[in-house]
Amino acid sequence: MLLDGGDPDGNGSANRAQGNDARGDDALLGAAMAALADGIGVLAAVRDDTGAIRDFEWLTANRAAERLFGHPLAGRRLRADDLQDGEGAGLFAGLTDCLTEKQTVRRLVIAPGGARWRIAATPLDPASVGSGRAAPTVCVSLVELGAEVPVVPESHRAHRAKAEFLAHMSHELRTPLNAVLGFSEVLLAETFGPLGSPRYRSYAADIHASGTHLLSLIDGILDLSQSETARTDMQEEAINVADAARQALAQMGDKAAARGVDIGEDLSAELPLLYGDARALQRMLTNLLSNAVKFTPSGGQVMVSASPMPDGGIGLMVADTGAGIAEDELARVLEPFGRADMAVPRGAAGAGIGLPVVKRLMEMHGGRLDLYSEPGAGTTAILMFPPRRSLPHTHTGARA
């Protein structure tokens, strides 16, 4: 006896079994694709009226492939201009070549952001995909290799080695030099009793002065070497420029008073905050003020001013009434150890490091150092920070 809907030949049961097997195979294949770490997807070619491949449509893709693209892929189109590198050998070209040549194609393509993908595209029989399409179909695997590491030229490696050597030697020289300065100060103070002959005190003063000059030179070399290497990491934060300028002026006050140089300020109340490296800003201000005071004779003036620029940036200026520099020597003083030929006050000769350090620190901030000078009329140095370095005063956490 047969129940209603029964199958006397047993064909229905066989068909259901085959259907269950097919669904099981599909589920197993889907689970395998999902578990793969590499991106896997299947795309069908979309042709135009002339028969040329216009686009590719994603039929399916695993999660790894979708992570590479940043969004779900099924049903989306891959356009002809997607993921092309400089030579046009992108993903679209690789898929097209795969179908044209009817064989597996392997390529390296450049993805957005500079990452490199290794792709392997293999043509498929449309019937085996089960999509109901007659269009040519291709299976592609994608492996992310990361951004390409640039080749460092030999000249750059030599430059870095020189800079790191200077940095190391500068640190090594500071330890004995600090001892020399410390003991000369003990002699000058006559801490353990009178030195005897006045000449001893004069010699101790010369030792201290020479040691101080050498320490300044070493500090300059250290800053210069650090600015030449990628090891100099900028610690960027919001900086109150007016407070930073006043701090630098206060540190230079005693030196200026000893030389008989008057220092002043003209700092706009409308200055935005500066987003930059506070230590670098202090170093730039210290170098510029030190040069200005050093090369300005007694009775001269040094002025620090700052104001917002028309383009939204910040201009920070240090001007003096000192010896000045000839126009044809301005480029020289911006090079390491470059010094101008000019009449300078006694003991004012520099090592030619301060301005190059300022120039490089400004370049690190994306700005520039403008230098204007005239012999006998003084020098004006302007730090020009770009608009992207300006922050409103509503920003919290500003420091001098």
PDB file of C-alpha atoms in Angstrom, residues 1-13:
ATOM      1  CA  MET A   1       0.000   0.000   0.000  1.00  0.00           C
ATOM      2  CA  LEU A   2       1.284   3.447  -1.027  1.00  0.00           C
ATOM      3  CA  LEU A   3       0.736   6.613   0.958  1.00  0.00           C
ATOM      4  CA  ASP A   4      -0.512   9.770  -0.822  1.00  0.00           C
ATOM      5  CA  GLY A   5       2.321  11.434  -2.640  1.00  0.00           C
ATOM      6  CA  GLY A   6       4.349   8.264  -2.634  1.00  0.00           C
ATOM      7  CA  ASP A   7       6.909   7.419  -5.278  1.00  0.00           C
ATOM      8  CA  PRO A   8       6.480   3.849  -6.522  1.00  0.00           C
ATOM      9  CA  ASP A   9       9.763   3.991  -8.451  1.00  0.00           C
ATOM     10  CA  GLY A  10      11.781   5.591  -5.606  1.00  0.00           C
ATOM     11  CA  ASN A  11      13.034   8.388  -7.907  1.00  0.00           C
ATOM     12  CA  GLY A  12      11.895  11.157  -5.564  1.00  0.00           C
ATOM     13  CA  SER A  13      13.923   9.787  -2.702  1.00  0.00           C
TER      14      SER A  13
END
